[in-house]
Amino acid sequence: MSAQTVSRNAVPTSPIPIDEIDLKRHPKGVMRWVVLVVLGILGLIIVAPILLLVMDAFKSNADYSANGPLSWPEGFSLEGFKAYMEVVNYPRALLNSIVISALVAAFGVVLSLMSAYAIGIGRIKGGTAMLTILLLATMVPQEALIYPLFYGAQATHTINTVWSVIIVFTILQAAYGTYLLSSVMSTLPMSLLEAAALDGAGRWRTLWSVIFPLVRGTMSVLMVFFFIWTWNEFYIPLVLLSGQDSQTVPIAIATLQGQNAVNVTAMNAGSLLSLLPTLVFFLIFQRTLTKGVTLGAVK
């Protein structure tokens, strides 16, 4: 082969101009910065109300009246917290909220597992219709349910007790949990159930030895959501829990609002105190929540 042929077919080794490389990378770099700026703005929009809440909670009434809600506090004041504690029995309300939310989360997840096992694994006749009814039940406004719930609590003598709210929200949360878990269970291969049956496992053992490990991640996510959703509930507890000893944290905050005046700093302080337990709960179970979402996506 001649030297001319080799030189004609050889790949050019000259470097690509830097300007050409920048032109190729420039659009992608611009889009990356645009995405970062948009995400930063959205993050500020989400965090701004919490920052304002913290700022106003540590203001004095005079500071708030003179400078408004958007100014930086002139000093570190606990006046709002003291006023809140004088009006509200916060330790009792906090205990009620923790007990109600924790029991609803635990009972709701267990009830969801049992119901979903019958519908998703048992594949009972009319299972799709049941799931549709459960899904529609979660969409019914609480205002439409409050009268039968109130008279039912009166008839069972659970009115003004935490058990009235625990029973109601366990059923409401379990309706959504049953829909979600049954959808997950219906995708599991029947070969797992057949293998468990060949090994002599009954329905109860199949549930806890085969099904439960597969849906444990989804159940952990549901438990976290059930706790937070129940903690933030206001309307039904307001009607069913009228006594001060049975009030939850959101209801206790509402008692600060008078007919003609509102202690804004005390309300901000109470709102901050009500927000802290849910943040602590979320931080504690953040790894469990992330792991549960990841496992559910993989399965």
CSV table of C-alpha atoms in Angstrom, one decimal, residues 14 44 46 153 161 163 172 179 190 199 207 211 215 224 251 257 290 293:
chain,number,residue,atom,x,y,z
A,14,SER,CA,-6.1,17.6,14.4
A,44,LEU,CA,-37.9,29.6,48.3
A,46,ILE,CA,-42.0,26.6,49.8
A,153,ALA,CA,-70.4,8.8,68.5
A,161,THR,CA,-63.2,10.9,73.7
A,163,TRP,CA,-61.6,6.9,70.6
A,172,LEU,CA,-61.1,6.5,56.5
A,179,TYR,CA,-57.0,0.5,47.7
A,190,MET,CA,-49.4,-16.5,41.7
A,199,ASP,CA,-45.1,-26.1,51.5
A,207,LEU,CA,-49.8,-13.5,54.8
A,211,ILE,CA,-46.9,-11.3,51.4
A,215,VAL,CA,-45.4,-5.1,50.9
A,224,VAL,CA,-45.9,7.8,57.8
A,251,ILE,CA,-58.0,22.6,67.7
A,257,GLN,CA,-58.9,33.3,67.7
A,290,THR,CA,-37.2,6.7,51.2
A,293,VAL,CA,-40.7,4.2,48.1
